[in-house]
Tab-separated table of C-alpha atoms and ligand atoms in Angstrom:
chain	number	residue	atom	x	y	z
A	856	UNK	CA	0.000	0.000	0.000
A	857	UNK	CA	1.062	3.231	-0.951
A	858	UNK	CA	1.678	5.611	2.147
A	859	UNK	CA	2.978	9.390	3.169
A	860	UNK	CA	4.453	10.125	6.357
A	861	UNK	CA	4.719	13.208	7.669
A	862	UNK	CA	7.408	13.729	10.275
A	863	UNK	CA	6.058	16.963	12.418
A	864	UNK	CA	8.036	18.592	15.194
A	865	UNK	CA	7.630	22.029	16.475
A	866	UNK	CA	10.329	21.776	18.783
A	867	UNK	CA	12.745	19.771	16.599
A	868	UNK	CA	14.528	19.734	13.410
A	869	UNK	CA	13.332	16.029	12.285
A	870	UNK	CA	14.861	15.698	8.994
A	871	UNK	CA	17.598	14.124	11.151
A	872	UNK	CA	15.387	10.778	10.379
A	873	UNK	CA	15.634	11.470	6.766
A	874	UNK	CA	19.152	9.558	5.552
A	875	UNK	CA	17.606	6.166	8.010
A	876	UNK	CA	13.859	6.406	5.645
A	877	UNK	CA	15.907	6.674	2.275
A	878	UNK	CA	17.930	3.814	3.548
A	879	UNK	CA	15.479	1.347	5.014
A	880	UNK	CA	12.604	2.506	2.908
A	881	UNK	CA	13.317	3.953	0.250
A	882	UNK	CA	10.159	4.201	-1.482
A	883	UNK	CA	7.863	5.795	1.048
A	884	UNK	CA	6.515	9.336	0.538
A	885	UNK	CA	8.170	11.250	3.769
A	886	UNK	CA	7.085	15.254	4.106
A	887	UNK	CA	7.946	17.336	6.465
A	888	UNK	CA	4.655	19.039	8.287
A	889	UNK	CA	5.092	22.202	6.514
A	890	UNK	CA	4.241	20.508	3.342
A	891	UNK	CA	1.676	17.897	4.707
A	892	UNK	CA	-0.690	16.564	2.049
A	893	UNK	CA	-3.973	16.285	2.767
A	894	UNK	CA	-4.017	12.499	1.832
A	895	UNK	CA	-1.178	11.533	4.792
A	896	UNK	CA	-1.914	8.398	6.479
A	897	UNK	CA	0.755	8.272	9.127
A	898	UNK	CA	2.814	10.940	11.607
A	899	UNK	CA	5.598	10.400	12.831
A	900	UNK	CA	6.187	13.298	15.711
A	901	UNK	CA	7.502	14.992	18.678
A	902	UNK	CA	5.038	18.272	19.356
A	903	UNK	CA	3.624	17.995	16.457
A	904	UNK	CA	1.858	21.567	15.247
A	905	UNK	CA	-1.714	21.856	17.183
A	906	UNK	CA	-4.267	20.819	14.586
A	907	UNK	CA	-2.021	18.647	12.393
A	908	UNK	CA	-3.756	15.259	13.510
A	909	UNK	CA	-7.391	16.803	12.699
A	910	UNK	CA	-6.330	18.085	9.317
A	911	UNK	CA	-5.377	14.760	7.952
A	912	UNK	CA	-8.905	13.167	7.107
A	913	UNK	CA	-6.673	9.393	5.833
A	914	UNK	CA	-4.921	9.288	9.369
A	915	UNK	CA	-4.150	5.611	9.960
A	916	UNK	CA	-0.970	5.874	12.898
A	917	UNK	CA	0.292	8.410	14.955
A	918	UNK	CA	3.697	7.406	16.474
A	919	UNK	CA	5.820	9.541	18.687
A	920	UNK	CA	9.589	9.412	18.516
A	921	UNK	CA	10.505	8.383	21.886
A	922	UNK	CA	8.339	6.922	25.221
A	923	UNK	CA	6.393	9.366	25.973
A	924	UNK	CA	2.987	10.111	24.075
A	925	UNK	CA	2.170	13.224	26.090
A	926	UNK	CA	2.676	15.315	23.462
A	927	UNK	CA	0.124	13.621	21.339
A	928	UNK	CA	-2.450	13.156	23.520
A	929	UNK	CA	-2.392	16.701	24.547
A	930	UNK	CA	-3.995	17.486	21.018
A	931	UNK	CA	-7.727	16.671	20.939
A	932	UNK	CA	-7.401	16.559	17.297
A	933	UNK	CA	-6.235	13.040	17.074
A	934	UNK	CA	-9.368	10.644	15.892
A	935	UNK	CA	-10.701	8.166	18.928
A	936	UNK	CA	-10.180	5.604	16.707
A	937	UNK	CA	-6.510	6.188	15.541
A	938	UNK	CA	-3.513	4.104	17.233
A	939	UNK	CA	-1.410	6.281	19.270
A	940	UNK	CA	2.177	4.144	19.752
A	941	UNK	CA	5.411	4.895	21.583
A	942	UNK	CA	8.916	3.970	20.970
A	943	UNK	CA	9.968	0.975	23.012
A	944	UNK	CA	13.500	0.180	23.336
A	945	UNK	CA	16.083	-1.522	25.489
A	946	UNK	CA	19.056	1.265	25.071
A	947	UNK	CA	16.755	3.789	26.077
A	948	UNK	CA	15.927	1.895	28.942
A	949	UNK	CA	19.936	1.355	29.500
A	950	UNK	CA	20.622	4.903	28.909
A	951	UNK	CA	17.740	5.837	31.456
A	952	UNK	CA	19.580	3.921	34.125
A	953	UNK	CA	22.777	5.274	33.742
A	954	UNK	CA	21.227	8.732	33.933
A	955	UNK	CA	19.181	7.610	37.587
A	956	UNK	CA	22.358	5.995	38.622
A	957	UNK	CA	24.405	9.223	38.454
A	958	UNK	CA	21.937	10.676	39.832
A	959	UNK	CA	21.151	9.036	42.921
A	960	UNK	CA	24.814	8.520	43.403
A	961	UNK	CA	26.129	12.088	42.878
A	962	UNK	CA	23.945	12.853	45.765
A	963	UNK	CA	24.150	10.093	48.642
A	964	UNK	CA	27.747	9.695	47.951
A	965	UNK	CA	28.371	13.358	47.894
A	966	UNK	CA	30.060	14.167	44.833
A	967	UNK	CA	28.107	17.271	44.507
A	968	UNK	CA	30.404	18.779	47.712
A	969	UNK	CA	33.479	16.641	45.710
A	970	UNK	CA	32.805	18.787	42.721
A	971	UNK	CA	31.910	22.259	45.060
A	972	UNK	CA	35.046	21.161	47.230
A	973	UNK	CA	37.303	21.142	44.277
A	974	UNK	CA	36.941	24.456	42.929
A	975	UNK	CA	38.528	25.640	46.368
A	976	UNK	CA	41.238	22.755	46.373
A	977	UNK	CA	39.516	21.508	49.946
A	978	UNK	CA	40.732	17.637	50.181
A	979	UNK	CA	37.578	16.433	52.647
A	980	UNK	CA	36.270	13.434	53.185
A	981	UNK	CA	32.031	12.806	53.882
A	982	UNK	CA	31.362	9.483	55.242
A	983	UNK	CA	29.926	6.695	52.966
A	984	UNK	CA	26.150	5.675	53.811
A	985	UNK	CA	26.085	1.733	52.838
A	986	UNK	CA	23.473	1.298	49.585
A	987	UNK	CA	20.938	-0.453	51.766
A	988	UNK	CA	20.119	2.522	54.120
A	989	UNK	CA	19.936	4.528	50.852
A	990	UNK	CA	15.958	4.068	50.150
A	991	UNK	CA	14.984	5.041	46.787
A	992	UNK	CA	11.191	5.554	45.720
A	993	UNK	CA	10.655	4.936	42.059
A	994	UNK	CA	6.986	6.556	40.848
A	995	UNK	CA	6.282	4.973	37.587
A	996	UNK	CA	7.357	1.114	37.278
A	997	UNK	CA	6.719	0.819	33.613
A	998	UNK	CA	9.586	-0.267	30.987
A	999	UNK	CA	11.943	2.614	32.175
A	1000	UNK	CA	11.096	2.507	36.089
A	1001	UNK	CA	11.714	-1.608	35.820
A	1002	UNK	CA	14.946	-1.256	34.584
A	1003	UNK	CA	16.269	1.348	36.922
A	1004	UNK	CA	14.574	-0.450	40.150
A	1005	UNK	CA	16.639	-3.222	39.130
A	1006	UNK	CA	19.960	-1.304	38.630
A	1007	UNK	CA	19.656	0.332	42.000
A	1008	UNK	CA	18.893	-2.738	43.461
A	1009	UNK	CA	21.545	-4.535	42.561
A	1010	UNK	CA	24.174	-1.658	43.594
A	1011	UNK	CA	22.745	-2.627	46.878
A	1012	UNK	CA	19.998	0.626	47.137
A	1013	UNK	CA	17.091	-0.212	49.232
A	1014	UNK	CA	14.599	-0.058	46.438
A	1015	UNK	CA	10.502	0.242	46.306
A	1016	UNK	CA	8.473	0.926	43.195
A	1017	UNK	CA	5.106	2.818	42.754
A	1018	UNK	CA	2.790	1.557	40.532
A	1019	UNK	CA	-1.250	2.215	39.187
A	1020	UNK	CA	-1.970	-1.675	39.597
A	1021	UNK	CA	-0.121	-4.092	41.701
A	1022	UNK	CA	3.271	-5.611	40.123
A	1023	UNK	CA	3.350	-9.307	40.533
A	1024	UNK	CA	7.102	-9.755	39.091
A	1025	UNK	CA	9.601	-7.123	40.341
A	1026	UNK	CA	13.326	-7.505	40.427
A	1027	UNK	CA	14.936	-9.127	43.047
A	1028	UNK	CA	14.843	-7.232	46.744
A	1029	UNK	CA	12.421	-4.687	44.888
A	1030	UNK	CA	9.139	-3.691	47.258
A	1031	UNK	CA	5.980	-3.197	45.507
A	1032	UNK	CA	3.917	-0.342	46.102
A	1033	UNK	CA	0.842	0.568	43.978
A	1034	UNK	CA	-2.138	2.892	43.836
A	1035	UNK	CA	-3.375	5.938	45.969
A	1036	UNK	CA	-3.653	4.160	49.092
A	1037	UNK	CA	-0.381	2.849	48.920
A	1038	UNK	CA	1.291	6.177	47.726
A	1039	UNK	CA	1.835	7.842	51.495
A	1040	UNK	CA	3.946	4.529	52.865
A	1041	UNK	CA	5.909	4.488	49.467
A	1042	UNK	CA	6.507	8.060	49.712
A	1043	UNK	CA	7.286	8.182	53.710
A	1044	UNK	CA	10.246	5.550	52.686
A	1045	UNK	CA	11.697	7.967	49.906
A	1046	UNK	CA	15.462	9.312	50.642
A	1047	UNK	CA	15.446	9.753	46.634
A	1048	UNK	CA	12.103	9.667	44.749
A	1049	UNK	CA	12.452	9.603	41.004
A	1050	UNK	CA	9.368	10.251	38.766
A	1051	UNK	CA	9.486	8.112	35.900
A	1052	UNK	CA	5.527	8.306	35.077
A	1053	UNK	CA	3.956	9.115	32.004
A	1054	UNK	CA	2.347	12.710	31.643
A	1055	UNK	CA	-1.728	12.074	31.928
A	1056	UNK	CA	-4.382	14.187	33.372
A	1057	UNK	CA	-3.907	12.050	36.586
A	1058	UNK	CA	0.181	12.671	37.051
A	1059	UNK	CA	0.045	16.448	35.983
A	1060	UNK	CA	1.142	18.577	38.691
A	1061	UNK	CA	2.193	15.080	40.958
A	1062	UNK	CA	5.615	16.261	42.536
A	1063	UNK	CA	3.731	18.828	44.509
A	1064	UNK	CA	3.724	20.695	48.243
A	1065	UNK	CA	1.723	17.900	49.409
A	1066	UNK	CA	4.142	15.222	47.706
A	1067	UNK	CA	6.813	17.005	49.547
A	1068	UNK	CA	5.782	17.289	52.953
A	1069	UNK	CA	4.736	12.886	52.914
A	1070	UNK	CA	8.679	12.825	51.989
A	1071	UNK	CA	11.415	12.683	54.696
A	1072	UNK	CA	13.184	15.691	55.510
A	1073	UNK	CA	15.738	16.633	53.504
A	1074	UNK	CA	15.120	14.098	50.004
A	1075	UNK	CA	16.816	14.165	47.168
A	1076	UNK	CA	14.053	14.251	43.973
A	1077	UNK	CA	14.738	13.284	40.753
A	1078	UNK	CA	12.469	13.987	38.079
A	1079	UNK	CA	12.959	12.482	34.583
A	1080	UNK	CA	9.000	12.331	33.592
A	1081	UNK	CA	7.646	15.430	32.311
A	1082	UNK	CA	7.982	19.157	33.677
A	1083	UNK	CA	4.460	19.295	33.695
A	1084	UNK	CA	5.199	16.574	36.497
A	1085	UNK	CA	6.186	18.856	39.077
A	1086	UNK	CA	4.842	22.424	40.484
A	1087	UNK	CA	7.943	24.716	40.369
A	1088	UNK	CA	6.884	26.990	42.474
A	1089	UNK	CA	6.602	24.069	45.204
A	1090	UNK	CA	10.084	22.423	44.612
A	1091	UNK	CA	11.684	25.645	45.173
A	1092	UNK	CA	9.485	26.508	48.779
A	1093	UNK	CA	10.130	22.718	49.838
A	1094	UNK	CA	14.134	23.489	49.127
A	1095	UNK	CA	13.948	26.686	51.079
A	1096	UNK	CA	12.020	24.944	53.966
A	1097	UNK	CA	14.688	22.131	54.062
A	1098	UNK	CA	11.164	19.341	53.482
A	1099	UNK	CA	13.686	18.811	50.160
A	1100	UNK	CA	17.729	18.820	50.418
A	1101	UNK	CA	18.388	18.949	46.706
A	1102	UNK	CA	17.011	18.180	42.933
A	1103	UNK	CA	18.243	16.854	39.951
A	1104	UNK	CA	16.087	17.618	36.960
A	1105	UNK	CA	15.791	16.487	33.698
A	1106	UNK	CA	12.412	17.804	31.891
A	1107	UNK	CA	10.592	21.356	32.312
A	1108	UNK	CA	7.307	22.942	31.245
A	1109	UNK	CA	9.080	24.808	29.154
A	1110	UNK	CA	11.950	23.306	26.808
A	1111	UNK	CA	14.864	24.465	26.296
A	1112	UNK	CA	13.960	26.302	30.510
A	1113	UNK	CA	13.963	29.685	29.659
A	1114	UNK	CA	17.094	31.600	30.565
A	1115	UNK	CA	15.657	33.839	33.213
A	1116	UNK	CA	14.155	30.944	35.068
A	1117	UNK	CA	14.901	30.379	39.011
A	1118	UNK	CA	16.355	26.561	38.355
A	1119	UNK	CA	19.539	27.842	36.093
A	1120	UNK	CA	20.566	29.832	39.165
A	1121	UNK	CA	19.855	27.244	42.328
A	1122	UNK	CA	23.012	25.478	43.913
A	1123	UNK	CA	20.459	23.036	44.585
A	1124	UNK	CA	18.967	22.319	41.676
A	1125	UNK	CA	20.633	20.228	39.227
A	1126	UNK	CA	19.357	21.037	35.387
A	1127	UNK	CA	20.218	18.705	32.772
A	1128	UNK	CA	18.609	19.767	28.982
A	1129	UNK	CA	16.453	16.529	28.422
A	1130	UNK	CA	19.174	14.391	27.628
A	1131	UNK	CA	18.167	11.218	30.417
A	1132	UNK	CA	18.156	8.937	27.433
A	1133	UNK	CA	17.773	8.845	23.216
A	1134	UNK	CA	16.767	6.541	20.599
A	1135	UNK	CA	18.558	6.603	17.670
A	1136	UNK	CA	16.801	6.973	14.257
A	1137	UNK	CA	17.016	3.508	13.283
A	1138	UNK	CA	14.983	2.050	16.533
A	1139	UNK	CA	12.597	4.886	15.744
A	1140	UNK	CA	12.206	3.952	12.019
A	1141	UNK	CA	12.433	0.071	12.380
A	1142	UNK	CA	9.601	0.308	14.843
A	1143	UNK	CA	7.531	2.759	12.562
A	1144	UNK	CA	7.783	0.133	9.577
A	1145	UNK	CA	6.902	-2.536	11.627
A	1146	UNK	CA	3.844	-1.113	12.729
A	1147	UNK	CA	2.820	-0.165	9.539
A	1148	UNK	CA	3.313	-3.553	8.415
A	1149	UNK	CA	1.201	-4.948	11.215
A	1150	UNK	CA	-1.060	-1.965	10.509
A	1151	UNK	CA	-1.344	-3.590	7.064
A	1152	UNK	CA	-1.327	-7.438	8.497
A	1153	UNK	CA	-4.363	-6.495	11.186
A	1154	UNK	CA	-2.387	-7.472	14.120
A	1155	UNK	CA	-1.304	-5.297	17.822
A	1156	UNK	CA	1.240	-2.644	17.250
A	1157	UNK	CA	4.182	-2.432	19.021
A	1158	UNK	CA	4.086	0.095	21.697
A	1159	UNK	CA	0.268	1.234	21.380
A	1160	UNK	CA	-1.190	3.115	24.213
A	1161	UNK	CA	-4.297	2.798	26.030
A	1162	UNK	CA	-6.339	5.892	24.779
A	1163	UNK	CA	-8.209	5.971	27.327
A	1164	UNK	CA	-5.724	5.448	30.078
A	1165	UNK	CA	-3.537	7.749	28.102
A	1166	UNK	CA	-0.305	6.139	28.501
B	2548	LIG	P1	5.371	2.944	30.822
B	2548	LIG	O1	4.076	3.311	30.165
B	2548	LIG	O2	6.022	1.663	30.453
B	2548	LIG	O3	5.168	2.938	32.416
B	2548	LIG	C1	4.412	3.883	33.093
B	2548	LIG	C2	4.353	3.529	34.572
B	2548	LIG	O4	3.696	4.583	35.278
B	2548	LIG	C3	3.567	2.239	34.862
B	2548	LIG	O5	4.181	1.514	35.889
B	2548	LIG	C4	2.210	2.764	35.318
B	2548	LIG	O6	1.528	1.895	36.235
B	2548	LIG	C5	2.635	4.021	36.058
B	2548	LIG	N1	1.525	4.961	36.156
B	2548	LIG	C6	0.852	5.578	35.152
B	2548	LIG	N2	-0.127	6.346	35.654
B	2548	LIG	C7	-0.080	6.195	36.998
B	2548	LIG	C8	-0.856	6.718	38.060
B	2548	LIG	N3	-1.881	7.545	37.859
B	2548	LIG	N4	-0.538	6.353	39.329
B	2548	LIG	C9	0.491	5.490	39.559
B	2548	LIG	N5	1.267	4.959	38.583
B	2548	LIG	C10	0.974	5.314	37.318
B	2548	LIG	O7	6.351	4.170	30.567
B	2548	LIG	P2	7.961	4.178	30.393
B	2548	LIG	O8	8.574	3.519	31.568
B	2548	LIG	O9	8.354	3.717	29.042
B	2548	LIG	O10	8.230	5.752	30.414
B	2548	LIG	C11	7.840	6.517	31.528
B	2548	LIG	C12	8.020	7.993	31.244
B	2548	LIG	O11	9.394	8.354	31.249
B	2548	LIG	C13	7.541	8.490	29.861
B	2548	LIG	O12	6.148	8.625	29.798
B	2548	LIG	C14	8.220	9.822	29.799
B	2548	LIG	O13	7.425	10.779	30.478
B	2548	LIG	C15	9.519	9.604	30.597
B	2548	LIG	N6	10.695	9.579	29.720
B	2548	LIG	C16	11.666	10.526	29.899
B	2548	LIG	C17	12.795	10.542	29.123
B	2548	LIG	C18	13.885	11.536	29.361
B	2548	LIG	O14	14.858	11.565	28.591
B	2548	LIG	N7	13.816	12.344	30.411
B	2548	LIG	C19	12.986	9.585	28.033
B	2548	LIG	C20	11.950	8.580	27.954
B	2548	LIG	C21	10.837	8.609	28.763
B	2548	LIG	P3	0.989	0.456	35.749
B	2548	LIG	O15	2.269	-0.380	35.590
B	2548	LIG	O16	0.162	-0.012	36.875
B	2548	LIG	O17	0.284	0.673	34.446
C-alpha cells in the first residue's frame, strides 16, 4: 500500500530521520509538516503543530519518537479511533539507568560537595552511607522505572516501586507499592524519589507541596518524567524549607527552561537539557515500519497506548 508520512516537530529539526527512511525505505513518501498533504496516512512526531492530527482526514498511525505520548495526547485533534504508539526500546531503557544511577549517586555519595570542594582545592572526606540505608522511591514502574529499580537494586539501594496496579514480578529485593492508598507509605520511605511516570491528566502537577511534605526531611528528587510533572513553584518553597535537600532535573514545562528561570541559578537544583536517554533513528524507524506492516497485516502494534488510560 502506498503511504505518506509526515514527520512533524515544532520543537525539533526532524529531517535528522531522513538519511535512516531513504535507507530502510526507500520508497515511502516522507514530508515534512510544513508541506503535509492532505491524503497523509501516518505521523511520525515529537510536538507535532496543534491541529495537524485533525487536518489529515486518511490518518491511519500516529507514532511519537521516543516513550512518551504526552505530546500527542495533549492534542484533541487526534481521531478516537486512531492508534497512538510509543517507541519501546532496550538502550533507552539502559541509557535511562545510567542517567538515575548518576543521579542518585552524585547525591548520597556526595560528589556534589566533591565537585563544590574542588573548585577551592579543599581535600575532605564525607562518610559513605552503605546502599541499603539509601531508600529510593521509584513513581512509575513501567519499561523505564523496571529497569532502573533493578539497577539500584543490585548496587545494593534499598529499592521500592510505585505503581497504578499491583506488580506481581519485580526484580529481586524490589518492594511493591501501587495505587493511591499505597502512595503515602511508598513516599514516607523515599530518601530519593524519582518520577518516571507518564504525563496524563492524573500525574500532571504530581511532585507537589503535598508530595513534599509525605517525603522525609531533607530528600533528594529526581524527576525524569515530564515538567508538567512537578509544580515549580513548590520544589523551590520545599528546598527553602529544608522538606527537600536537593534536585536533579531532567524535563521542564518549558523546553529548552527559559534563561531567566529560578532553576539555572539554584546550587540546589541540578538542570540537565532533556538528555536522560535517546533513541537513535534507526529504533525509531524500524519500529515505525513494523507497525505499519502490522497496521497492514491487522495485528497489535508495538508500543500502542491505552487511549483511554492515556499512557
Ligand atoms: P510505561 O508506560 O512503560 O510505564 C508507566 C508507569 O507509570 C507504569 O508503571 C504505570 O503503572 C505508572 N503509572 C501511570 N499512571 C499512573 C498513576 N496515575 N498512578 C500510579 N502509577 C501510574 O512508561 P515508560 O517507563 O516507558 O516511560 C515513563 C516515562 O518516562 C515516559 O512517559 C516519559 O514521560 C519519561 N521519559 C523521559 C525521558 C527523558 O529523557 N527524560 C525519556 C523517555 C521517557 P501500571 O504499571 O500499573 O500501568
Amino acid at each position: 500500500m502506498s503511504r505518506t508520512i509526515v514527520l512533524a516537530s515544532t520543537q525539533i529539526d526532524m529531517s535528522y530521520l531522513l538519511p535512516t527512511f531513504a535507507k530502510l525505505a526507500p520508497e515511502l513518501d516522507i514530508r515534512m509538516h510544513q508541506e503535509a498533504p492532505e491524503h497523509a496516512d501516518t505521523v511520525l512526531c515529537w510536538h507535532a503543530p496543534a491541529g495537524l492530527f485533525g487536518a489529515l482526514p486518511r490518518l491511519r498511525l500516529v507514532q511519537s519518537i521516543a516513550a512518551g505520548v504526552d505530546h500527542i495526547t495533549a492534542d484533541p485533534t487526534v481521531p478516537p479511533d486512531v492508534p497512538i504508539c510509543r517507541i519501546i526500546d532496550p538502550n533507552m531503557a539502559s541509557g535511562m539507568v545510567a542517567y538515575v544511577v548518576w543521579a542518585v549517586t552524585h547525591r548520597h555519595r556526595h560528589f556534589d560537595q566533591y565537585l563544590a570542594r574542588q573548585t577551592q582545592g579543599i581535600w575532605q572526606e564525607n562518610p559513605i552511607v552503605p546502599t541499603r540505608l539509601h531508600r529510593v522511591g521509584i513513581a512509575g514502574m513501567g519499561v523505564l522505572g523496571l529497569a532502573v529499580a533493578s539497577a539500584l537494586a543490585m548496587l545494593g539501594y534499598d529499592v521500592a516501586g510505585w505503581s497504578r496496579g499491583p506488580k506481581p514480578d519485580l526484580p529481586a529485593g524490589v518492594m511493591g507499592y501501587h495505587g493511591a492508598g499505597q502512595l503515602g507509605d511508598f513516599l514516607a520511605r523515599s530518601d530519593s524519589l524519582v518520577c518516571l511516570l507518564p504525563l496524563t491528566d492524573e500525574t500532571q502537577g504530581f511532585l507537589n507541596a503535598d508530595l513534599f511534605a509525605r517525603l522525609p526531611a531533607g530528600a533528594h528528587l529526581i524527576n525524569v518524567g515530564r515538567g508538567g510533572h512537578l509544580v515549580d513553584r513548590d520544589l523551590l518553597a520545599a528546598l527553602d524549607r529544608g522538606q527537600l535537600g536537593a534536585a536533579t532535573l531532567d524535563a521542564f514545562t518549558e523546553e529548552p527552561l527559559p534563561g531567566d528561570h529560578p532553576f539555572w541559578r539554584d546550587r540546589r537544583i541540578v538542570v540537565t537539557p532533556h538528555i536522560a536517554t535517546r533513541t537513535g533513528p534507526t529504533v525509531v524507524v524500524t519500529q515505525l515500519l513494523a507497525n505499519l506492516a502490522r497496521l497492514d497485516a491487522g495485528t497489535p502494534l508495538v508500543g500502542a497506548i491505552d487511549r483511554q488510560r492515556g499512557y
